[in-house]
Short mmCIF file of C-alpha atoms in Angstrom, two decimals:
data_model
loop_
_atom_site.label_atom_id
_atom_site.label_comp_id
_atom_site.label_asym_id
_atom_site.label_seq_id
_atom_site.Cartn_x
_atom_site.Cartn_y
_atom_site.Cartn_z
CA MET A 1 128.13 108.27 19.74
CA ASN A 2 126.77 107.98 16.18
CA ALA A 3 123.18 107.76 15.27
CA LEU A 4 123.43 103.75 15.15
CA ALA A 5 124.68 103.64 18.53
CA ALA A 6 122.64 106.12 20.03
CA THR A 7 118.89 104.07 18.33
CA ASN A 8 120.43 100.98 19.74
CA ARG A 9 120.89 102.52 23.56
CA ASN A 10 117.74 104.22 23.33
CA PHE A 11 115.82 100.88 22.03
CA ARG A 12 117.87 98.90 24.66
CA LEU A 13 116.64 101.22 27.47
CA ALA A 14 113.12 101.02 26.08
CA SER A 15 112.81 97.37 25.90
CA ARG A 16 114.31 97.40 29.76
CA LEU A 17 111.46 99.44 31.01
CA LEU A 18 108.95 97.25 29.01
CA GLY A 19 110.58 94.17 30.18
CA LEU A 20 110.94 92.46 26.64
CA ASP A 21 112.25 88.58 26.66
CA SER A 22 116.38 89.15 25.33
CA LYS A 23 115.45 86.64 22.57
CA LEU A 24 112.61 88.88 21.26
CA GLU A 25 115.17 92.06 21.72
CA LYS A 26 117.45 90.98 19.49
CA SER A 27 115.62 89.63 16.73
CA LEU A 28 114.02 93.23 16.82
CA LEU A 29 117.02 94.88 16.11
CA ILE A 30 118.84 92.29 13.46
CA PRO A 31 117.29 94.09 9.97
CA PHE A 32 114.89 91.64 7.98
CA ARG A 33 116.85 92.38 4.86
CA GLU A 34 119.91 93.86 3.83
CA ILE A 35 120.19 94.64 0.35
CA LYS A 36 123.25 95.80 -1.66
CA VAL A 37 123.19 96.43 -5.34
CA GLU A 38 126.23 97.42 -7.73
CA CYS A 39 124.81 100.13 -10.00
CA THR A 40 126.86 100.70 -13.38
CA ILE A 41 125.63 103.65 -16.01
CA PRO A 42 127.21 105.31 -18.89
CA LYS A 43 128.31 108.89 -18.08
CA ASP A 44 127.10 111.78 -20.42
CA ASP A 45 130.55 111.41 -21.98
CA GLY A 46 130.38 107.90 -22.51
CA THR A 47 132.15 106.87 -20.02
CA LEU A 48 131.46 104.21 -17.47
CA ALA A 49 131.03 104.95 -13.74
CA THR A 50 129.83 102.55 -10.84
CA TYR A 51 127.83 103.05 -7.48
CA VAL A 52 126.84 100.95 -4.77
CA GLY A 53 123.09 101.14 -3.98
CA PHE A 54 121.64 100.06 -0.73
CA ARG A 55 118.34 99.15 0.89
CA ILE A 56 118.01 98.06 4.47
CA GLN A 57 114.80 96.76 5.65
CA HIS A 58 114.57 96.56 9.07
CA ASP A 59 111.08 95.31 10.04
CA ASN A 60 107.72 94.17 8.74
CA ALA A 61 105.50 92.91 11.74
CA ARG A 62 103.34 96.11 11.46
CA GLY A 63 103.35 96.25 7.72
CA PRO A 64 105.09 96.87 4.36
CA MET A 65 108.42 98.61 5.48
CA LYS A 66 108.52 102.43 4.84
CA GLY A 67 111.57 104.60 4.38
CA GLY A 68 113.42 107.48 1.82
CA ILE A 69 116.10 107.03 -0.81
CA ARG A 70 119.53 109.14 -0.06
CA TYR A 71 121.47 109.91 -2.66
CA HIS A 72 124.70 111.00 -0.66
CA PRO A 73 128.45 110.71 -1.09
CA GLU A 74 128.62 109.04 2.33
CA VAL A 75 125.98 106.68 2.57
CA GLU A 76 127.32 104.14 5.27
CA PRO A 77 125.62 101.03 5.88
CA ASP A 78 125.58 101.75 9.69
CA GLU A 79 124.20 105.08 9.42
CA VAL A 80 121.29 103.89 6.89
CA ASN A 81 121.19 100.83 9.38
CA ALA A 82 119.89 103.47 12.24
CA LEU A 83 117.72 105.27 9.97
CA ALA A 84 115.77 102.30 9.26
CA GLN A 85 115.44 100.89 12.51
CA LEU A 86 114.33 104.78 13.57
CA MET A 87 111.29 104.56 10.64
CA THR A 88 110.14 101.43 12.53
CA TRP A 89 109.68 102.95 16.11
CA LYS A 90 108.40 106.25 13.91
CA THR A 91 105.86 104.59 12.04
CA ALA A 92 104.45 102.73 15.70
CA VAL A 93 104.40 105.39 17.57
CA ALA A 94 102.47 107.50 15.05
CA ALA A 95 99.89 104.66 14.60
CA ILE A 96 100.39 103.92 10.83
CA PRO A 97 100.50 100.62 9.60
CA TYR A 98 104.33 100.22 8.29
CA GLY A 99 107.55 99.08 9.15
CA GLY A 100 110.64 100.66 9.02
CA ALA A 101 113.37 100.47 6.26
CA LYS A 102 115.84 103.40 4.58
CA GLY A 103 118.33 102.94 1.29
CA GLY A 104 120.58 105.15 -0.71
CA ILE A 105 123.21 104.97 -3.73
CA GLY A 106 126.53 106.65 -2.40
CA CYS A 107 127.13 109.15 -5.23
CA ASN A 108 127.10 113.27 -5.29
CA PRO A 109 123.80 114.13 -6.90
CA ARG A 110 125.73 117.58 -7.71
CA ASP A 111 127.94 116.34 -9.72
CA LEU A 112 125.98 113.96 -11.84
CA SER A 113 123.27 115.44 -14.72
CA LYS A 114 119.84 115.30 -14.75
CA SER A 115 120.16 112.48 -17.12
CA GLU A 116 122.90 110.49 -15.64
CA LEU A 117 120.80 110.64 -12.53
CA GLU A 118 117.80 109.28 -14.20
CA ARG A 119 120.04 106.50 -15.63
CA LEU A 120 121.35 105.81 -12.04
CA THR A 121 117.66 105.78 -10.30
CA ARG A 122 116.52 103.47 -13.39
CA VAL A 123 119.53 100.80 -12.95
CA PHE A 124 118.66 101.16 -9.49
CA THR A 125 115.17 100.49 -9.37
CA GLN A 126 115.84 97.43 -11.74
CA LYS A 127 118.07 95.76 -9.34
CA ILE A 128 115.78 96.35 -6.48
CA HIS A 129 112.01 96.09 -8.06
CA ASP A 130 111.46 92.16 -7.03
CA LEU A 131 112.35 93.54 -3.55
CA ILE A 132 110.05 96.49 -3.13
CA GLY A 133 106.58 96.66 -3.77
CA ILE A 134 103.14 98.28 -2.56
CA HIS A 135 102.99 95.95 0.01
CA THR A 136 106.23 95.09 0.76
CA ASP A 137 108.71 98.13 0.68
CA VAL A 138 107.34 101.75 -0.47
CA PRO A 139 110.42 104.30 -0.62
CA ALA A 140 110.20 107.99 -0.59
CA PRO A 141 112.42 110.78 -1.05
CA ASP A 142 115.20 111.78 1.82
CA MET A 143 118.39 114.07 1.30
CA GLY A 144 119.41 114.21 -2.45
CA THR A 145 116.28 113.08 -3.84
CA ASN A 146 112.75 114.40 -4.57
CA ALA A 147 109.69 114.23 -6.29
CA GLN A 148 111.24 113.68 -9.52
CA THR A 149 113.54 110.78 -8.24
CA MET A 150 110.24 109.23 -7.34
CA ALA A 151 108.59 109.86 -10.80
CA TRP A 152 111.52 107.51 -12.22
CA ILE A 153 111.28 104.88 -9.43
CA LEU A 154 107.61 104.52 -10.42
CA ASP A 155 108.10 104.44 -14.34
CA GLU A 156 110.56 101.97 -14.33
CA TYR A 157 109.01 99.75 -11.63
CA SER A 158 105.43 99.86 -13.51
CA LYS A 159 107.30 98.49 -16.36
CA PHE A 160 107.59 94.92 -14.49
CA HIS A 161 104.49 95.26 -12.49
CA GLY A 162 102.27 97.64 -14.21
CA HIS A 163 101.01 101.12 -13.11
CA SER A 164 101.97 101.37 -9.38
CA PRO A 165 101.20 104.90 -8.25
CA ALA A 166 101.68 103.42 -4.74
CA VAL A 167 105.07 101.93 -4.70
CA VAL A 168 106.52 104.99 -3.98
CA THR A 169 105.34 108.51 -1.84
CA GLY A 170 106.11 112.12 -1.91
CA LYS A 171 105.59 111.69 -5.91
CA PRO A 172 104.75 114.66 -8.13
CA ILE A 173 101.22 115.46 -7.86
CA ASP A 174 100.21 115.33 -11.35
CA LEU A 175 101.57 111.23 -11.22
CA GLY A 176 99.33 110.50 -7.52
CA GLY A 177 101.27 113.04 -4.89
CA SER A 178 99.59 114.17 -2.37
CA LEU A 179 98.11 117.72 -1.50
CA GLY A 180 100.08 118.65 1.54
CA ARG A 181 103.13 116.49 1.01
CA GLU A 182 105.54 119.32 0.30
CA ALA A 183 104.40 120.82 3.90
CA ALA A 184 103.91 117.74 6.11
CA THR A 185 106.92 117.26 8.08
CA GLY A 186 106.94 121.22 8.94
CA ARG A 187 103.44 121.20 9.70
CA GLY A 188 103.57 118.19 11.51
CA VAL A 189 106.72 119.60 13.78
CA VAL A 190 103.84 122.62 14.77
CA TYR A 191 101.19 120.32 15.40
CA ALA A 192 103.68 118.56 17.74
CA THR A 193 104.85 121.82 19.36
CA GLU A 194 101.12 122.91 19.93
CA ALA A 195 100.10 119.60 21.75
CA LEU A 196 103.52 120.40 23.98
CA LEU A 197 102.63 123.98 24.91
CA ALA A 198 99.35 122.95 25.35
CA GLU A 199 100.16 120.42 28.12
CA TYR A 200 102.03 123.71 30.12
CA GLY A 201 98.69 125.76 29.35
CA LYS A 202 100.55 127.52 26.58
CA SER A 203 100.24 128.14 23.16
CA ILE A 204 102.64 129.08 20.47
CA LYS A 205 101.20 132.79 20.24
CA GLY A 206 103.32 135.43 21.62
CA MET A 207 106.28 132.32 22.55
CA THR A 208 109.95 133.58 20.83
CA PHE A 209 111.41 130.86 18.65
CA VAL A 210 114.67 129.97 17.36
CA ILE A 211 114.97 127.62 14.09
CA GLN A 212 118.12 125.78 12.85
CA GLY A 213 118.03 124.62 9.17
CA PHE A 214 115.80 126.72 6.55
CA GLY A 215 115.18 123.84 3.92
CA ASN A 216 111.90 122.43 3.58
CA VAL A 217 111.19 121.34 7.54
CA GLY A 218 112.73 124.52 8.98
CA SER A 219 110.65 127.13 6.52
CA TRP A 220 107.59 125.65 6.43
CA ALA A 221 107.77 125.21 10.12
CA SER A 222 108.57 129.62 10.27
CA ARG A 223 106.19 130.05 7.88
CA LEU A 224 103.51 128.16 10.34
CA ILE A 225 104.43 129.32 13.64
CA HIS A 226 104.76 133.08 12.28
CA GLU A 227 100.97 132.63 10.62
CA LYS A 228 100.19 131.39 14.36
CA GLY A 229 101.50 134.89 16.29
CA GLY A 230 104.92 133.29 17.49
CA LYS A 231 107.93 135.41 17.03
CA VAL A 232 110.69 133.75 15.19
CA ILE A 233 113.64 135.83 16.47
CA ALA A 234 116.49 133.92 15.30
CA VAL A 235 117.10 131.48 11.79
CA SER A 236 119.83 130.01 10.27
CA ASP A 237 121.12 127.88 7.34
CA ILE A 238 124.51 126.66 5.66
CA THR A 239 124.30 129.96 3.57
CA GLY A 240 124.44 132.06 7.28
CA ALA A 241 121.96 132.82 10.87
CA LEU A 242 120.03 135.76 11.10
CA LYS A 243 118.41 137.63 14.37
CA ASN A 244 116.13 140.11 14.81
CA PRO A 245 114.45 140.15 18.56
CA ASN A 246 111.45 141.78 17.83
CA GLY A 247 110.36 139.01 15.08
CA ILE A 248 111.64 138.00 11.97
CA ASP A 249 109.19 138.64 9.02
CA ILE A 250 109.40 134.92 7.81
CA PRO A 251 107.08 135.66 4.50
CA GLU A 252 109.60 138.61 3.42
CA LEU A 253 112.49 136.35 4.41
CA LEU A 254 110.99 133.45 2.26
CA LYS A 255 110.17 135.61 -0.79
CA HIS A 256 114.52 137.04 -0.43
CA LYS A 257 115.47 133.25 0.05
CA GLU A 258 113.52 132.46 -2.94
CA ALA A 259 115.34 135.41 -5.05
CA THR A 260 118.93 135.04 -3.80
CA GLY A 261 119.47 131.46 -3.04
CA SER A 262 120.84 132.80 0.62
CA LEU A 263 119.61 134.35 3.98
CA LYS A 264 122.63 136.40 3.67
CA SER A 265 121.85 140.04 3.42
CA PHE A 266 118.47 140.11 4.40
CA ASN A 267 117.70 144.00 5.98
CA GLY A 268 114.87 142.59 8.31
CA GLY A 269 117.40 141.33 10.86
CA ASP A 270 120.91 141.17 11.51
CA SER A 271 123.43 138.43 10.95
CA MET A 272 125.24 136.40 13.63
CA ASP A 273 127.07 133.69 14.39
CA PRO A 274 125.14 130.50 13.58
CA ASN A 275 127.08 128.59 16.48
CA GLU A 276 125.27 131.32 18.60
CA LEU A 277 121.97 130.40 17.46
CA LEU A 278 121.56 127.39 19.16
CA VAL A 279 122.15 128.59 22.62
CA HIS A 280 120.50 132.09 21.89
CA GLU A 281 117.82 133.06 24.56
CA CYS A 282 114.31 132.03 23.63
CA ASP A 283 111.19 129.81 24.80
CA VAL A 284 111.85 127.12 22.21
CA LEU A 285 114.43 125.56 19.68
CA ILE A 286 113.49 123.94 16.60
CA PRO A 287 116.78 122.31 15.14
CA CYS A 288 115.59 121.10 11.25
CA ALA A 289 118.92 120.27 9.94
CA LEU A 290 121.60 117.54 11.00
CA GLY A 291 122.34 115.34 13.69
CA GLY A 292 124.06 116.40 16.13
CA VAL A 293 124.11 119.62 16.83
CA LEU A 294 123.53 119.46 20.60
CA ASN A 295 126.61 118.07 22.42
CA ARG A 296 128.23 118.03 25.64
CA GLU A 297 130.15 121.57 24.18
CA ASN A 298 127.36 123.63 24.11
CA ALA A 299 124.28 121.57 25.50
CA ALA A 300 125.23 123.59 29.23
CA ASP A 301 124.57 127.18 27.22
CA VAL A 302 121.37 126.36 25.64
CA LYS A 303 118.72 128.67 27.17
CA ALA A 304 115.23 127.27 25.42
CA LYS A 305 112.91 125.96 27.76
CA PHE A 306 111.77 123.74 25.03
CA ILE A 307 113.27 121.87 22.18
CA ILE A 308 111.72 120.14 19.41
CA GLU A 309 113.90 117.93 17.34
CA ALA A 310 112.52 118.11 13.76
CA ALA A 311 115.47 117.25 12.74
CA ASN A 312 116.82 113.49 13.20
CA HIS A 313 118.87 112.76 16.16
CA PRO A 314 119.95 116.20 16.70
CA THR A 315 120.95 115.63 20.42
CA ASP A 316 123.00 113.25 21.33
CA PRO A 317 123.24 111.22 24.53
CA GLU A 318 125.43 113.01 26.38
CA ALA A 319 123.69 116.48 25.54
CA ASP A 320 120.39 114.77 26.52
CA GLU A 321 121.62 114.22 30.06
CA ILE A 322 122.84 117.75 30.87
CA LEU A 323 119.55 118.86 29.36
CA SER A 324 117.11 116.87 31.00
CA LYS A 325 119.15 118.25 34.65
CA LYS A 326 118.87 121.74 33.37
CA GLY A 327 114.95 120.95 33.22
CA VAL A 328 114.96 121.55 29.43
CA ILE A 329 111.85 119.75 27.52
CA ILE A 330 112.73 118.02 24.92
CA LEU A 331 110.16 116.52 22.23
CA PRO A 332 112.11 113.58 20.74
CA ASP A 333 112.36 113.21 16.60
CA ILE A 334 110.63 109.84 16.65
CA TYR A 335 107.05 111.95 17.27
CA ALA A 336 108.27 115.37 16.33
CA ASN A 337 109.27 114.70 12.51
CA ALA A 338 106.67 112.03 11.98
CA GLY A 339 103.92 114.64 10.06
CA GLY A 340 106.10 113.64 7.04
CA VAL A 341 105.95 109.65 7.01
CA THR A 342 102.23 110.22 8.35
CA VAL A 343 101.19 112.27 5.12
CA SER A 344 103.12 109.81 2.70
CA TYR A 345 100.87 107.17 4.41
CA PHE A 346 97.93 109.35 3.29
CA GLU A 347 99.39 109.64 -0.12
CA TRP A 348 99.80 105.59 -0.03
CA VAL A 349 95.89 104.92 0.71
CA GLN A 350 95.18 107.43 -1.63
CA ASN A 351 96.59 105.86 -4.38
CA ILE A 352 95.53 102.48 -3.27
CA GLN A 353 91.69 103.75 -3.22
CA GLY A 354 92.19 105.70 -6.65
CA PHE A 355 90.40 108.40 -4.73
CA MET A 356 92.76 111.70 -3.46
CA TRP A 357 91.68 114.32 -0.88
CA ASP A 358 91.80 117.88 -0.70
CA GLU A 359 94.26 119.46 1.59
CA GLU A 360 92.27 120.45 3.63
CA LYS A 361 91.33 116.71 4.69
CA VAL A 362 94.96 116.31 4.54
CA ASN A 363 96.11 118.67 7.10
CA GLN A 364 92.67 117.70 9.37
CA GLU A 365 93.90 113.98 9.54
CA LEU A 366 97.70 114.86 10.32
CA LYS A 367 96.75 117.04 13.37
CA LYS A 368 94.21 114.13 14.39
CA TYR A 369 97.28 111.38 14.02
CA MET A 370 99.80 114.13 15.64
CA THR A 371 97.52 115.03 18.63
CA LYS A 372 96.59 111.63 19.39
CA ALA A 373 100.18 110.23 19.48
CA PHE A 374 101.21 112.51 21.85
CA HIS A 375 98.47 111.83 24.27
CA ASN A 376 99.72 108.34 23.80
CA ILE A 377 103.27 109.15 24.79
CA LYS A 378 102.54 111.10 27.71
CA ASN A 379 100.73 108.01 28.72
CA MET A 380 103.90 105.89 28.60
CA CYS A 381 105.55 108.60 30.38
CA GLN A 382 103.27 108.31 33.45
CA SER A 383 102.77 104.61 33.62
CA HIS A 384 106.83 104.09 33.19
CA ASP A 385 107.41 107.22 34.60
CA CYS A 386 110.30 108.67 31.88
CA ASN A 387 110.73 111.53 29.62
CA LEU A 388 109.40 112.15 26.34
CA ARG A 389 111.75 110.23 24.83
CA MET A 390 111.53 107.08 26.34
CA GLY A 391 107.55 107.58 26.46
CA ALA A 392 108.15 107.54 22.47
CA PHE A 393 110.50 104.60 22.34
CA THR A 394 108.55 102.52 24.74
CA LEU A 395 105.16 103.09 22.57
CA GLY A 396 107.24 102.32 19.61
CA VAL A 397 109.06 99.12 20.65
CA ASN A 398 105.98 97.71 22.54
CA ARG A 399 103.38 98.13 19.38
CA VAL A 400 106.38 96.68 17.38
CA ALA A 401 106.84 94.12 19.68
CA ARG A 402 103.18 93.13 20.36
CA ALA A 403 102.92 92.96 16.48
CA THR A 404 105.87 90.48 16.32
CA ILE A 405 104.24 88.14 19.16
CA LEU A 406 101.09 88.18 17.85
CA ARG A 407 102.01 86.85 14.31
CA GLY A 408 104.22 84.30 15.75
CA TRP A 409 107.73 84.62 15.48
CA GLU A 410 109.00 81.77 17.99
CA ALA A 411 107.24 79.32 15.90
#
């Protein structure tokens, strides 16, 4: 089941539990606006190349729309749609005053030089500048984009609208980016994990963890779990997988990856089959990489007691059912990885105030938001007698539905 179908399914189940009006349900599913633009740039060799840019603005009932921009060869409108919708529910679960959006350009950033990427980003910004804005739609980095991409968007947007640092988040610190933004998603995953384990009278210290994906989110989550006394016994990324039953020395592994660009040939662990990683014996499994990695093929063999969805949509609905029957507790993506968008919100707030916080305040506020959201989800689970995924979806959908009704959607 693809991401859009799965998201729609979860939305419909939540909507049933809440007893939403069918007309309201339909209105909430349809995106507010879909934008598709042609971006033609001169390549470095003088030839012209044309790319298609997208922005899907899903809902703005609770505030300006918010979501990443990805540069990837398969920017599928359907997938972008699902991700935009997911952002609507995610911001509502985290109780931050945003709606959802998502965008991208169908290109392979590895095939483009830095100056080509800059030209492409500027042309894309010129085409959508009057449809984004501080109080309209605030983009952020995603796959294939980074702080530099945001700097170019900010600069191009400011040519039309004056200096507007709050128009994008995930910016470089020197241009109004927030301290703590880099680690935010991974740190949020750890705070979410602590909140969940506390429910079961456990803590990170002494538990065993398996982490799939060692990019930004996976490496920060591993580092913080290691600092808190958790044992990371297996990790993997595109380059390979490692295990060490006594716990991997994460700071050493980070140095090794920094130096070699790979997890291979690290002497603090044995290499293993990356496919075995997800079914490795552990207390907590954290998928931080791609969607759909837990499916009906491998779900029955998962040995973890807790799964923390740091990736978007790592568990497909069939796996969800198999794992639930086994009694595995799954912390859903729309809550578990909301640390990134929460600190993006803090960045936007700091830009609007023109007053920056120190990193300690950022992390403190993040912990407050993540912990509070967990308790709100638990309350929904109790009142609707459902699992954590439906608890999170009913919480998010209910908040958006209430905002929509209060604003007078039928008039």
